[in-house]
Amino acid sequence: MLPPQPPAPGLGQQPAPPPQRGAVNANAPTDQYPSNLPLDEEGDPEANVSPEEQDQYDQFVGNALNLIAAEGNEKAGESVVSMLSAGSDPVEALATAAVYVVDAVEKSASKSGMKITGETMLHGGQEITEHLAELAESKGIHTFTDEELETGFLKAVDHYKQMNKETMDPEAAKADLQALNDAPPAVLEGALPGMDKMAGQEAPQQGQQAPPPPPPPQGA
Amino acid sequence: MSGVIKAVGKVFKKVIKVAKVVVPIVLAVAAVVLTVGAAIPALAGTVLGGGLASGVTGALATVGINSPFLIGAITYAGYGAAAGGVYAAATGKKITKYMGYGALAGAAVGGGAVLAGIELPGLAAAAPGLGTTAPASLAGPGLASGVANTAPINAVSLGEGFAATGVPITTAGGGATAGGLTIPQAMLISGFAGGAANALSGDDGTKQLEARGDNYNFAGATGLMGNRTPAGVGTTSDVAQQQAREQSNSVAMATPTERLSNGNNEEGTYITDPDTGQVIKIPKQTRLA
């Protein structure tokens, strides 16, 4: 699904630190952002991509927004809304619509001779999913909880993977997976920011007992 | 590493900020899901086919996956959670909790990826039958039934396509076309298009739309499409809307284009080119006063 990427540093190497273009906000929502990311004045992580990467992202998401929302494309937008309102599972509908939009824009780019990078696909797909969730809410279709939005995005990723599995490189992915698997926690944190936090802060530590299951409802 | 994993550490400036956001850690989970799926292609079909836990367990074991972090991510996301969050949706749990449980479980079993055999507090009872039950929505009517009932649907047309060459998006994918809206072939194969087909069918989809979306509240809504101008509204209405907007001192009446035009960031301003319909960036230094 994703285009071939140039070789990246192996997991045995320490990841390069992100550019320090701003002070780390001590009041940042640490449950959402890795603590080592510099934040901008709005509390969002500062972009750490090249102008070319940002341009591709902007164009990718911008074209998706045009498909969804731009004036003159009302019919397309209505079709997307119909997808969002289809069926009895709004989360599944969100995933369906997200995959449809991402796939449509990606194929359009491909026909134009433009390769969309994995970075753009993943991050752009995230923003597109967020916009679709907001669209669904504004249309009175469904108000997504945080969990539902996460679920919708992950479902979209899974569906996209299913659609594009023929184009994936299993050997490269196996190598990635093995490298991740073998990486020490510090390096893993560099590759997948926030992963150590998941295990280290809010979950029971190794050697400790997991919290007991919630008590059964009274009167059950 | 490939682009997927490498992508997680990157941060892009969003085109338009929205209130509802996917927290960044979910990107890491998504990358793991994609990588595992690419490494073990059979799992993709396994997930959607409903043979979830057992297939994943064996497949992961064969490739020696034993990192607590990876098990945690997988536990939460793509496989242990029925292709992403059905688990969490059913239990109302937070990702952090599941990730932690997954990590703990991975360590406890000595690294063996035996998701199906892991007993996590509250999980087994909360999600019975993960190994055999596909998400209900995936078991719904596929495209065949949807097409059978196809009513005329507006064609999807982006007008101008991606980049300067203007390839239309109308022909996205190589799948079937229902009323001009093309469903990618893989969706049809997997039955995934059930939802989309329903949306197009003109009966169920329309009923759903009527039931849930008939009360579009443009005036009170917020967001990207919060106040989309209804089709057919002419210049006079636009002026009236502008006046009403000014009177109410509200930004909620902005059309999508207006909102897009307001999608500024540090580098510049994004506007929709009226000639091509494309979003273009005006660098900050050349922005008109």
Short mmCIF file of C-alpha atoms in Angstrom, two decimals:
data_model
loop_
_atom_site.label_atom_id
_atom_site.label_comp_id
_atom_site.label_asym_id
_atom_site.label_seq_id
_atom_site.Cartn_x
_atom_site.Cartn_y
_atom_site.Cartn_z
CA MET A 1 0.00 0.00 0.00
CA LEU A 2 2.66 2.41 0.92
CA PRO A 3 5.33 3.42 -1.49
CA PRO A 4 8.85 2.16 -1.00
CA GLN A 5 10.77 4.27 1.39
CA PRO A 6 14.45 5.05 1.40
CA PRO A 7 16.46 3.14 3.95
CA ALA A 8 16.16 4.54 7.40
CA PRO A 9 18.53 4.26 10.31
CA GLY A 10 18.25 0.94 12.00
CA LEU A 11 16.69 0.56 15.37
CA GLY A 12 20.05 -0.16 16.87
CA GLN A 13 20.90 3.46 16.45
CA GLN A 14 19.62 6.15 18.67
CA PRO A 15 17.03 8.21 16.85
CA ALA A 16 18.01 11.71 15.99
CA PRO A 17 16.45 14.18 18.38
CA PRO A 18 13.73 16.33 16.89
CA PRO A 19 14.74 19.85 16.05
CA GLN A 20 14.53 22.02 19.12
CA ARG A 21 12.71 24.95 17.74
CA GLY A 22 10.66 25.70 20.76
CA ALA A 23 10.60 25.16 24.46
CA VAL A 24 8.92 22.08 25.82
CA ASN A 25 5.69 23.02 27.45
CA ALA A 26 5.66 21.64 30.92
CA ASN A 27 1.90 21.92 30.97
CA ALA A 28 1.46 19.93 27.83
CA PRO A 29 -1.08 17.15 27.88
CA THR A 30 1.45 14.45 28.55
CA ASP A 31 -1.09 11.74 28.18
CA GLN A 32 -1.38 12.68 24.54
CA TYR A 33 2.02 13.82 23.38
CA PRO A 34 5.44 12.35 23.89
CA SER A 35 7.18 14.48 26.45
CA ASN A 36 10.23 15.16 24.32
CA LEU A 37 8.42 17.02 21.59
CA PRO A 38 8.76 20.79 21.53
CA LEU A 39 5.42 22.51 21.47
CA ASP A 40 4.29 25.62 19.72
CA GLU A 41 2.47 28.47 21.32
CA GLU A 42 -0.85 26.69 20.91
CA GLY A 43 0.36 23.65 22.78
CA ASP A 44 0.64 21.50 19.69
CA PRO A 45 3.83 19.68 18.80
CA GLU A 46 5.98 21.69 16.46
CA ALA A 47 6.24 20.35 12.95
CA ASN A 48 9.49 18.52 12.37
CA VAL A 49 9.17 17.73 8.70
CA SER A 50 10.77 19.29 5.67
CA PRO A 51 8.91 21.95 3.66
CA GLU A 52 8.55 19.44 0.85
CA GLU A 53 6.96 16.90 3.15
CA GLN A 54 4.65 19.53 4.59
CA ASP A 55 3.69 20.66 1.10
CA GLN A 56 2.71 17.16 0.09
CA TYR A 57 0.73 16.76 3.28
CA ASP A 58 -1.03 20.06 2.70
CA GLN A 59 -1.94 19.11 -0.82
CA PHE A 60 -3.11 15.66 0.16
CA VAL A 61 -5.33 16.83 2.98
CA GLY A 62 -6.40 19.90 1.04
CA ASN A 63 -7.64 17.81 -1.84
CA ALA A 64 -9.46 15.56 0.57
CA LEU A 65 -11.16 18.57 2.09
CA ASN A 66 -12.09 19.69 -1.38
CA LEU A 67 -13.69 16.33 -1.97
CA ILE A 68 -15.55 16.56 1.28
CA ALA A 69 -16.43 20.13 1.61
CA ALA A 70 -15.44 22.59 -1.05
CA GLU A 71 -18.09 24.62 -2.73
CA GLY A 72 -18.80 23.33 -6.19
CA ASN A 73 -18.36 19.78 -4.97
CA GLU A 74 -21.59 19.55 -3.03
CA LYS A 75 -22.55 16.31 -4.71
CA ALA A 76 -19.34 14.66 -3.69
CA GLY A 77 -19.77 15.98 -0.22
CA GLU A 78 -23.29 14.64 -0.06
CA SER A 79 -22.04 11.21 -1.04
CA VAL A 80 -19.53 11.30 1.76
CA VAL A 81 -22.23 12.33 4.16
CA SER A 82 -24.31 9.42 2.94
CA MET A 83 -21.43 7.11 3.73
CA LEU A 84 -21.14 8.56 7.19
CA SER A 85 -24.80 7.96 7.84
CA ALA A 86 -25.00 4.48 6.37
CA GLY A 87 -25.72 1.41 8.40
CA SER A 88 -26.20 1.09 12.10
CA ASP A 89 -22.57 1.45 13.18
CA PRO A 90 -21.36 5.04 12.91
CA VAL A 91 -17.79 4.02 13.74
CA GLU A 92 -17.73 1.59 10.85
CA ALA A 93 -19.29 4.25 8.66
CA LEU A 94 -16.58 6.69 9.67
CA ALA A 95 -13.90 4.17 8.76
CA THR A 96 -15.58 3.47 5.44
CA ALA A 97 -15.79 7.13 4.55
CA ALA A 98 -12.21 7.79 5.63
CA VAL A 99 -10.85 4.96 3.52
CA TYR A 100 -12.92 6.07 0.58
CA VAL A 101 -11.67 9.64 0.73
CA VAL A 102 -8.04 8.67 1.29
CA ASP A 103 -8.17 6.11 -1.47
CA ALA A 104 -9.76 8.54 -3.88
CA VAL A 105 -7.21 11.25 -3.28
CA GLU A 106 -4.31 8.83 -3.38
CA LYS A 107 -5.44 7.39 -6.69
CA SER A 108 -5.92 10.83 -8.10
CA ALA A 109 -2.40 11.70 -7.05
CA SER A 110 -1.10 8.51 -8.55
CA LYS A 111 -2.70 9.28 -11.88
CA SER A 112 -0.98 12.61 -11.75
CA GLY A 113 2.32 10.86 -11.30
CA MET A 114 2.66 11.84 -7.67
CA LYS A 115 3.68 9.30 -5.09
CA ILE A 116 2.20 9.84 -1.68
CA THR A 117 4.59 8.87 1.07
CA GLY A 118 3.72 6.67 3.99
CA GLU A 119 4.14 9.61 6.31
CA THR A 120 1.60 11.64 4.42
CA MET A 121 -0.82 8.76 4.18
CA LEU A 122 -0.75 8.02 7.87
CA HIS A 123 -0.83 11.54 9.20
CA GLY A 124 -3.08 12.84 6.46
CA GLY A 125 -5.47 9.97 6.97
CA GLN A 126 -5.61 10.87 10.61
CA GLU A 127 -6.57 14.48 9.92
CA ILE A 128 -9.09 13.42 7.29
CA THR A 129 -10.70 11.05 9.76
CA GLU A 130 -10.93 13.85 12.29
CA HIS A 131 -12.62 16.12 9.77
CA LEU A 132 -15.07 13.41 8.83
CA ALA A 133 -15.94 12.86 12.46
CA GLU A 134 -16.56 16.52 12.87
CA LEU A 135 -18.61 16.55 9.69
CA ALA A 136 -20.75 13.71 10.98
CA GLU A 137 -21.32 15.58 14.19
CA SER A 138 -22.19 18.80 12.45
CA LYS A 139 -24.70 16.94 10.32
CA GLY A 140 -26.35 15.44 13.33
CA ILE A 141 -25.39 11.93 12.31
CA HIS A 142 -23.35 10.96 15.32
CA THR A 143 -21.22 12.52 18.01
CA PHE A 144 -18.06 10.51 18.33
CA THR A 145 -16.44 9.91 21.67
CA ASP A 146 -12.66 9.85 21.88
CA GLU A 147 -12.73 6.07 21.93
CA GLU A 148 -15.00 5.88 18.92
CA LEU A 149 -12.80 8.27 16.99
CA GLU A 150 -9.73 6.19 17.80
CA THR A 151 -11.60 3.08 16.82
CA GLY A 152 -12.75 4.61 13.57
CA PHE A 153 -9.23 5.60 12.67
CA LEU A 154 -7.78 2.20 13.51
CA LYS A 155 -10.54 0.49 11.61
CA ALA A 156 -9.82 2.69 8.63
CA VAL A 157 -6.15 1.75 8.84
CA ASP A 158 -7.07 -1.90 8.99
CA HIS A 159 -9.44 -1.63 6.06
CA TYR A 160 -6.88 0.28 4.07
CA LYS A 161 -4.32 -2.37 4.77
CA GLN A 162 -6.77 -5.01 3.64
CA MET A 163 -7.43 -3.17 0.43
CA ASN A 164 -3.78 -2.66 -0.38
CA LYS A 165 -2.14 -5.78 0.94
CA GLU A 166 -1.11 -6.83 -2.54
CA THR A 167 1.19 -3.87 -2.84
CA MET A 168 2.86 -4.26 0.52
CA ASP A 169 6.37 -5.59 0.90
CA PRO A 170 6.12 -8.35 3.50
CA GLU A 171 9.87 -8.83 3.81
CA ALA A 172 10.50 -5.19 4.57
CA ALA A 173 7.65 -5.19 7.03
CA LYS A 174 8.98 -8.32 8.73
CA ALA A 175 12.34 -6.66 9.08
CA ASP A 176 10.68 -3.61 10.60
CA LEU A 177 8.70 -5.75 12.96
CA GLN A 178 11.71 -7.71 14.04
CA ALA A 179 13.69 -4.54 14.57
CA LEU A 180 10.91 -3.13 16.69
CA ASN A 181 10.63 -6.36 18.57
CA ASP A 182 14.32 -6.45 19.38
CA ALA A 183 14.71 -2.79 20.19
CA PRO A 184 15.41 -1.78 23.77
CA PRO A 185 12.73 0.41 25.32
CA ALA A 186 14.66 3.63 24.91
CA VAL A 187 15.09 3.08 21.21
CA LEU A 188 11.55 1.89 20.83
CA GLU A 189 10.39 5.10 22.42
CA GLY A 190 12.32 6.97 19.78
CA ALA A 191 10.73 4.99 17.00
CA LEU A 192 7.23 4.94 18.42
CA PRO A 193 6.95 7.95 20.72
CA GLY A 194 4.69 7.39 23.65
CA MET A 195 4.83 3.63 23.68
CA ASP A 196 6.87 3.42 26.85
CA LYS A 197 4.49 5.78 28.53
CA MET A 198 1.69 3.41 27.81
CA ALA A 199 3.39 0.64 29.67
CA GLY A 200 5.17 2.65 32.30
CA GLN A 201 2.80 5.21 33.65
CA GLU A 202 -0.74 4.15 33.51
CA ALA A 203 -0.39 0.44 33.58
CA PRO A 204 0.86 -1.79 36.32
CA GLN A 205 4.60 -2.22 36.30
CA GLN A 206 6.18 -5.56 35.80
CA GLY A 207 6.20 -7.51 38.98
CA GLN A 208 3.11 -5.79 40.20
CA GLN A 209 -0.29 -7.28 40.12
CA ALA A 210 -2.73 -6.02 37.60
CA PRO A 211 -5.67 -4.18 39.07
CA PRO A 212 -8.58 -6.39 39.94
CA PRO A 213 -11.52 -6.45 37.61
CA PRO A 214 -14.32 -4.09 38.44
CA PRO A 215 -16.88 -5.44 40.87
CA PRO A 216 -20.03 -6.82 39.37
CA PRO A 217 -22.96 -4.46 39.27
CA GLN A 218 -25.03 -4.38 42.37
CA GLY A 219 -28.16 -6.41 42.22
CA ALA A 220 -26.96 -8.38 39.26
CA MET B 1 12.67 1.03 8.75
CA SER B 2 9.91 1.55 6.27
CA GLY B 3 7.87 4.66 5.90
CA VAL B 4 5.09 3.55 8.18
CA ILE B 5 7.13 3.19 11.31
CA LYS B 6 9.33 6.10 10.44
CA ALA B 7 6.24 8.23 10.01
CA VAL B 8 5.18 7.97 13.61
CA GLY B 9 7.85 10.30 14.92
CA LYS B 10 7.05 12.96 12.39
CA VAL B 11 4.87 15.91 13.13
CA PHE B 12 2.99 17.77 10.45
CA LYS B 13 1.27 21.06 10.78
CA LYS B 14 -2.41 20.42 10.29
CA VAL B 15 -4.20 22.07 7.45
CA ILE B 16 -7.17 22.91 9.61
CA LYS B 17 -7.32 22.30 13.31
CA VAL B 18 -10.40 20.52 14.54
CA ALA B 19 -11.82 19.96 17.96
CA LYS B 20 -11.90 16.21 17.63
CA VAL B 21 -8.46 14.72 17.39
CA VAL B 22 -6.94 11.30 17.32
CA VAL B 23 -4.30 11.33 20.03
CA PRO B 24 -0.78 10.89 18.69
CA ILE B 25 -0.13 7.59 20.42
CA VAL B 26 -2.83 6.05 18.27
CA LEU B 27 -0.60 6.75 15.31
CA ALA B 28 2.01 4.45 16.82
CA VAL B 29 -0.59 1.78 17.26
CA ALA B 30 -1.77 2.27 13.71
CA ALA B 31 1.79 1.92 12.44
CA VAL B 32 2.17 -1.34 14.29
CA VAL B 33 -1.11 -2.56 12.84
CA LEU B 34 0.02 -1.69 9.35
CA THR B 35 3.42 -3.24 9.80
CA VAL B 36 2.10 -6.47 11.23
CA GLY B 37 -0.46 -6.63 8.46
CA ALA B 38 2.21 -6.11 5.84
CA ALA B 39 4.55 -8.61 7.43
CA ILE B 40 1.90 -11.26 7.67
CA PRO B 41 -0.51 -10.66 4.80
CA ALA B 42 -2.70 -13.54 5.80
CA LEU B 43 -3.68 -11.67 8.91
CA ALA B 44 -5.46 -8.96 7.03
CA GLY B 45 -7.98 -11.41 5.70
CA THR B 46 -8.05 -13.13 9.03
CA VAL B 47 -9.07 -9.99 10.78
CA LEU B 48 -11.90 -9.16 8.47
CA GLY B 49 -12.90 -12.75 8.13
CA GLY B 50 -13.46 -13.13 11.79
CA GLY B 51 -10.87 -15.77 12.58
CA LEU B 52 -9.15 -13.21 14.63
CA ALA B 53 -7.43 -14.32 17.75
CA SER B 54 -6.32 -17.78 16.84
CA GLY B 55 -4.90 -16.77 13.50
CA VAL B 56 -3.08 -13.82 14.93
CA THR B 57 -1.70 -15.78 17.80
CA GLY B 58 -0.13 -18.39 15.65
CA ALA B 59 1.12 -15.98 13.05
CA LEU B 60 2.79 -13.70 15.54
CA ALA B 61 4.41 -16.62 17.24
CA THR B 62 5.88 -17.79 13.98
CA VAL B 63 7.65 -14.50 13.44
CA GLY B 64 8.84 -14.35 17.04
CA ILE B 65 7.04 -11.26 18.18
CA ASN B 66 7.47 -10.95 21.91
CA SER B 67 8.01 -7.28 22.63
CA PRO B 68 5.68 -6.21 25.40
CA PHE B 69 5.14 -2.92 23.66
CA LEU B 70 4.19 -4.51 20.40
CA ILE B 71 1.93 -6.98 22.11
CA GLY B 72 0.39 -4.10 23.95
CA ALA B 73 -0.27 -2.22 20.77
CA ILE B 74 -1.65 -5.24 19.04
CA THR B 75 -3.73 -6.14 22.02
CA TYR B 76 -5.35 -2.80 21.86
CA ALA B 77 -5.58 -2.27 18.19
CA GLY B 78 -5.77 -4.24 15.04
CA TYR B 79 -5.95 -7.83 16.02
CA GLY B 80 -6.59 -8.34 19.64
CA ALA B 81 -9.21 -5.70 19.38
CA ALA B 82 -11.09 -7.00 16.41
CA ALA B 83 -9.56 -4.81 13.76
CA GLY B 84 -9.28 -1.76 15.85
CA GLY B 85 -11.14 -0.74 18.86
CA VAL B 86 -14.29 -2.79 18.77
CA TYR B 87 -12.88 -4.08 21.95
CA ALA B 88 -12.41 -0.65 23.38
CA ALA B 89 -15.72 0.56 22.08
CA ALA B 90 -17.44 -2.34 23.73
CA THR B 91 -15.80 -1.81 27.06
CA GLY B 92 -15.33 1.91 27.06
CA LYS B 93 -11.70 1.48 28.00
CA LYS B 94 -8.93 3.86 27.23
CA ILE B 95 -6.09 2.95 24.99
CA THR B 96 -3.52 3.58 27.69
CA LYS B 97 -5.06 0.97 29.89
CA TYR B 98 -5.06 -1.66 27.21
CA MET B 99 -1.59 -0.84 26.09
CA GLY B 100 -0.43 -1.29 29.64
CA TYR B 101 -2.23 -4.54 30.07
CA GLY B 102 -0.80 -5.76 26.81
CA ALA B 103 2.69 -4.86 27.88
CA LEU B 104 2.24 -6.52 31.23
CA ALA B 105 0.79 -9.60 29.66
CA GLY B 106 3.59 -9.78 27.15
CA ALA B 107 6.14 -9.70 29.91
CA ALA B 108 4.25 -12.16 32.03
CA VAL B 109 4.16 -14.78 29.34
CA GLY B 110 7.84 -14.49 28.73
CA GLY B 111 7.40 -12.86 25.43
CA GLY B 112 5.27 -15.49 23.86
CA ALA B 113 2.67 -13.89 21.71
CA VAL B 114 -0.31 -15.80 22.87
CA LEU B 115 -3.00 -13.21 22.82
CA ALA B 116 -5.76 -15.72 22.83
CA GLY B 117 -4.45 -17.30 25.99
CA ILE B 118 -3.87 -14.14 27.95
CA GLU B 119 -6.23 -13.58 30.76
CA LEU B 120 -6.52 -9.90 31.40
CA PRO B 121 -8.77 -8.58 34.10
CA GLY B 122 -12.09 -7.65 32.69
CA LEU B 123 -11.17 -8.33 29.13
CA ALA B 124 -12.31 -11.84 28.53
CA ALA B 125 -15.77 -11.18 29.83
CA ALA B 126 -15.97 -7.88 28.09
CA ALA B 127 -15.21 -9.21 24.68
CA PRO B 128 -16.37 -12.76 24.39
CA GLY B 129 -15.88 -14.62 21.21
CA LEU B 130 -13.16 -12.43 19.79
CA GLY B 131 -11.75 -15.39 18.04
CA THR B 132 -14.81 -16.20 16.12
CA THR B 133 -16.95 -13.12 15.87
CA ALA B 134 -16.48 -10.60 13.15
CA PRO B 135 -17.68 -7.07 13.73
CA ALA B 136 -21.37 -7.00 13.11
CA SER B 137 -21.06 -4.27 10.58
CA LEU B 138 -18.79 -6.39 8.46
CA ALA B 139 -21.34 -9.10 8.32
CA GLY B 140 -23.93 -6.79 6.89
CA PRO B 141 -25.11 -6.74 3.34
CA GLY B 142 -22.36 -6.42 0.80
CA LEU B 143 -22.35 -4.42 -2.31
CA ALA B 144 -24.41 -6.91 -4.18
CA SER B 145 -27.50 -6.15 -2.23
CA GLY B 146 -26.72 -2.50 -2.26
CA VAL B 147 -26.33 -2.36 -5.98
CA ALA B 148 -29.48 -4.31 -6.46
CA ASN B 149 -31.35 -1.49 -4.86
CA THR B 150 -29.32 1.26 -6.32
CA ALA B 151 -31.13 4.47 -6.76
CA PRO B 152 -29.67 7.35 -8.71
CA ILE B 153 -26.84 8.77 -6.74
CA ASN B 154 -24.92 11.87 -7.33
CA ALA B 155 -21.63 11.23 -8.97
CA VAL B 156 -18.56 11.99 -7.02
CA SER B 157 -16.62 14.63 -8.79
CA LEU B 158 -13.75 16.53 -7.39
CA GLY B 159 -13.66 18.83 -10.31
CA GLU B 160 -9.97 19.32 -10.50
CA GLY B 161 -7.83 16.50 -9.36
CA PHE B 162 -4.61 16.30 -7.55
CA ALA B 163 -1.86 18.68 -8.54
CA ALA B 164 -1.77 20.68 -11.69
CA THR B 165 -2.62 17.92 -14.08
CA GLY B 166 -6.20 17.83 -12.94
CA VAL B 167 -6.94 14.15 -12.93
CA PRO B 168 -10.50 13.76 -11.74
CA ILE B 169 -11.11 11.68 -8.68
CA THR B 170 -14.37 10.39 -10.04
CA THR B 171 -12.79 7.18 -11.20
CA ALA B 172 -11.14 6.25 -7.96
CA GLY B 173 -10.41 2.59 -7.78
CA GLY B 174 -11.22 -0.16 -10.14
CA GLY B 175 -14.29 -1.49 -8.50
CA ALA B 176 -17.93 -1.37 -9.21
CA THR B 177 -19.70 1.85 -9.68
CA ALA B 178 -22.96 2.65 -8.05
CA GLY B 179 -24.51 5.77 -9.36
CA GLY B 180 -21.18 7.27 -10.23
CA LEU B 181 -19.56 6.56 -6.88
CA THR B 182 -16.86 4.03 -7.38
CA ILE B 183 -16.17 1.53 -4.68
CA PRO B 184 -12.63 0.25 -4.64
CA GLN B 185 -12.39 -3.34 -5.72
CA ALA B 186 -10.89 -4.57 -2.51
CA MET B 187 -13.84 -3.23 -0.59
CA LEU B 188 -16.11 -5.35 -2.68
CA ILE B 189 -14.01 -8.42 -2.19
CA SER B 190 -13.97 -8.12 1.52
CA GLY B 191 -17.58 -7.19 1.88
CA PHE B 192 -16.39 -3.99 3.41
CA ALA B 193 -18.50 -2.00 1.04
CA GLY B 194 -21.65 -2.92 2.85
CA GLY B 195 -21.81 0.39 4.55
CA ALA B 196 -21.05 2.33 1.45
CA ALA B 197 -23.51 0.31 -0.55
CA ASN B 198 -26.19 0.99 1.95
CA ALA B 199 -25.41 4.63 1.67
CA LEU B 200 -26.03 4.40 -2.02
CA SER B 201 -28.95 2.09 -2.04
CA GLY B 202 -31.57 4.72 -1.79
CA ASP B 203 -33.71 2.86 0.70
CA ASP B 204 -31.88 1.80 3.81
CA GLY B 205 -29.31 4.47 3.43
CA THR B 206 -31.86 7.14 2.82
CA LYS B 207 -33.89 6.00 5.77
CA GLN B 208 -30.85 6.13 7.95
CA LEU B 209 -30.07 9.55 6.70
CA GLU B 210 -33.57 10.69 7.36
CA ALA B 211 -33.61 9.12 10.76
CA ARG B 212 -30.33 10.48 11.91
CA GLY B 213 -29.43 13.40 9.78
CA ASP B 214 -32.59 15.06 8.69
CA ASN B 215 -32.30 17.67 11.35
CA TYR B 216 -29.11 19.23 10.11
CA ASN B 217 -28.66 22.22 12.25
CA PHE B 218 -26.49 24.48 10.21
CA ALA B 219 -27.02 27.46 12.40
CA GLY B 220 -26.01 25.80 15.58
CA ALA B 221 -23.35 23.48 14.42
CA THR B 222 -19.67 24.03 14.46
CA GLY B 223 -16.85 22.50 12.61
CA LEU B 224 -15.67 22.09 9.11
CA MET B 225 -19.11 21.61 7.68
CA GLY B 226 -20.97 23.27 10.45
CA ASN B 227 -22.63 25.81 8.28
CA ARG B 228 -22.36 24.58 4.82
CA THR B 229 -24.32 26.73 2.51
CA PRO B 230 -27.20 24.73 1.10
CA ALA B 231 -27.13 24.17 -2.62
CA GLY B 232 -28.96 26.82 -4.55
CA VAL B 233 -28.32 29.62 -2.18
CA GLY B 234 -27.50 32.57 -4.29
CA THR B 235 -25.69 35.79 -3.88
CA THR B 236 -28.57 37.49 -2.16
CA SER B 237 -28.71 34.80 0.47
CA ASP B 238 -25.00 34.97 0.86
CA VAL B 239 -25.25 38.64 1.59
CA ALA B 240 -28.03 37.97 4.04
CA GLN B 241 -25.97 35.31 5.71
CA GLN B 242 -23.03 37.63 5.89
CA GLN B 243 -25.17 40.26 7.51
CA ALA B 244 -26.58 37.78 9.96
CA ARG B 245 -23.09 36.61 10.72
CA GLU B 246 -21.92 40.09 11.42
CA GLN B 247 -24.94 40.82 13.54
CA SER B 248 -24.48 37.74 15.62
CA ASN B 249 -20.74 38.19 15.73
CA SER B 250 -20.44 34.50 15.08
CA VAL B 251 -17.92 32.62 13.01
CA ALA B 252 -20.11 29.56 12.90
CA MET B 253 -21.71 30.62 9.64
CA ALA B 254 -18.53 30.19 7.67
CA THR B 255 -18.81 28.03 4.60
CA PRO B 256 -16.31 25.24 4.03
CA THR B 257 -14.43 27.40 1.59
CA GLU B 258 -14.27 30.19 4.08
CA ARG B 259 -13.06 27.82 6.68
CA LEU B 260 -10.52 26.43 4.29
CA SER B 261 -9.41 29.93 3.49
CA ASN B 262 -8.90 30.50 7.16
CA GLY B 263 -6.68 27.48 7.45
CA ASN B 264 -3.62 29.48 8.26
CA ASN B 265 -0.53 28.22 9.84
CA GLU B 266 2.88 29.58 10.48
CA GLU B 267 4.01 29.18 6.92
CA GLY B 268 1.13 30.66 5.06
CA THR B 269 -2.52 30.69 4.22
CA TYR B 270 -4.49 28.04 2.41
CA ILE B 271 -7.12 29.11 -0.02
CA THR B 272 -9.20 27.42 -2.66
CA ASP B 273 -8.29 28.56 -6.13
CA PRO B 274 -11.60 29.61 -7.67
CA ASP B 275 -10.45 28.55 -11.11
CA THR B 276 -9.14 25.10 -10.36
CA GLY B 277 -10.84 24.25 -7.12
CA GLN B 278 -7.52 23.21 -5.66
CA VAL B 279 -6.20 24.19 -2.33
CA ILE B 280 -3.13 26.32 -2.70
CA LYS B 281 -0.80 27.83 -0.21
CA ILE B 282 0.01 31.51 -0.14
CA PRO B 283 3.30 31.95 1.67
CA LYS B 284 3.10 34.23 4.61
CA GLN B 285 5.45 36.81 3.19
CA THR B 286 3.29 37.30 0.10
CA ARG B 287 -0.02 37.33 1.85
CA LEU B 288 -2.15 40.26 0.92
CA ALA B 289 -2.78 42.77 3.61
#
